[in-house]
Coordinates of C-alpha atoms in Angstrom, one line a residue:
M1 CA 36.4 60.0 121.9
S2 CA 36.9 56.8 123.8
T3 CA 34.7 53.8 124.1
S4 CA 34.6 51.1 126.7
S5 CA 32.3 48.1 127.2
A6 CA 31.0 47.7 130.7
A7 CA 30.1 44.5 132.4
K8 CA 26.4 44.6 131.1
P9 CA 26.3 43.4 127.5
N10 CA 24.0 46.2 126.3
R11 CA 25.7 49.0 128.1
V12 CA 28.1 51.4 126.3
V13 CA 30.0 54.2 127.7
R14 CA 31.7 56.9 125.5
D15 CA 33.5 60.1 126.4
I16 CA 32.8 62.7 123.8
R17 CA 34.3 66.2 123.8
I18 CA 32.0 69.1 122.7
V19 CA 33.8 70.7 119.8
N20 CA 31.4 73.3 118.4
T21 CA 32.3 76.9 119.3
L22 CA 29.2 77.8 121.2
G23 CA 28.9 74.5 123.1
L24 CA 25.6 72.9 124.0
H25 CA 23.3 75.8 123.8
A26 CA 19.5 75.4 123.0
R27 CA 19.7 74.3 119.4
P28 CA 22.3 71.6 119.7
A29 CA 20.7 70.5 122.9
S30 CA 17.4 70.1 121.1
Q31 CA 19.1 68.2 118.2
L32 CA 20.9 65.9 120.8
A33 CA 17.6 65.2 122.7
Q34 CA 15.7 64.5 119.5
L35 CA 18.4 62.2 118.2
A36 CA 18.6 60.3 121.5
A37 CA 14.8 60.0 121.6
R38 CA 14.9 57.9 118.4
Y39 CA 16.5 55.1 120.3
R40 CA 15.1 52.7 122.7
A41 CA 18.2 52.7 124.9
D42 CA 18.3 54.7 128.1
I43 CA 20.9 57.4 127.5
H44 CA 22.4 59.5 130.2
I45 CA 25.1 62.3 130.1
R46 CA 27.5 62.8 132.9
K47 CA 29.5 66.0 133.6
G48 CA 31.5 66.0 136.8
G49 CA 29.0 64.9 139.4
D50 CA 25.9 65.8 137.4
Q51 CA 24.0 63.3 135.4
V52 CA 21.0 64.1 133.0
N53 CA 18.8 62.2 130.7
A54 CA 20.0 62.7 127.1
K55 CA 16.4 62.8 126.0
S56 CA 15.7 65.9 128.0
I57 CA 16.5 69.2 126.5
M58 CA 16.4 71.1 129.7
G59 CA 18.6 68.4 131.3
I60 CA 21.2 68.9 128.7
I61 CA 21.1 72.7 128.9
T62 CA 21.7 72.5 132.7
L63 CA 25.1 70.9 132.0
A64 CA 26.3 74.2 130.6
A65 CA 28.7 72.3 128.5
G66 CA 30.9 74.8 126.6
Q67 CA 33.4 74.1 123.9
D68 CA 36.0 71.5 124.9
T69 CA 33.9 70.1 127.7
M70 CA 34.3 66.3 128.0
L71 CA 31.0 64.6 128.6
R72 CA 30.5 60.9 129.5
F73 CA 27.6 59.3 127.5
I74 CA 26.2 56.2 129.1
A75 CA 23.6 54.1 127.1
S76 CA 21.8 50.9 128.1
G77 CA 19.5 48.9 125.9
P78 CA 19.3 47.0 122.7
D79 CA 20.5 49.9 120.4
A80 CA 22.9 51.5 122.9
E81 CA 26.0 51.2 120.5
E82 CA 24.1 52.5 117.6
A83 CA 22.7 55.4 119.6
L84 CA 26.1 56.6 120.9
S85 CA 27.6 56.2 117.5
A86 CA 24.9 58.5 116.1
I87 CA 25.5 61.0 119.0
G88 CA 29.2 60.9 118.5
K89 CA 28.7 61.7 114.8
L90 CA 26.3 64.6 115.6
V91 CA 28.9 66.2 118.0
E92 CA 31.8 65.5 115.6
D93 CA 29.8 67.3 112.9
K94 CA 29.5 70.3 115.3
F95 CA 25.7 70.1 115.2
G96 CA 25.8 71.7 111.8
E97 CA 27.4 74.8 113.2
D98 CA 30.9 76.5 112.8

């Protein structure tokens, strides 16, 4: 996981590797979207040339992110850092799987 601060003061970018065996299937996608929705920050996920809203379960599923996929999370807003920290912890904990 890497973190970088961009030019905007409330913008945080973090690369997070999906570590659970089954990747971002429906249940972890739901957990991720529900967690992202708790924050006021706009949160997007990038995989290659695709970008989706992290608060959209369907968007997350369309990424088809399997185990070991590196995703870039981009958050903008007053609680951007806190949001990406929580998301990083959820992924690190393998969404309660494995």
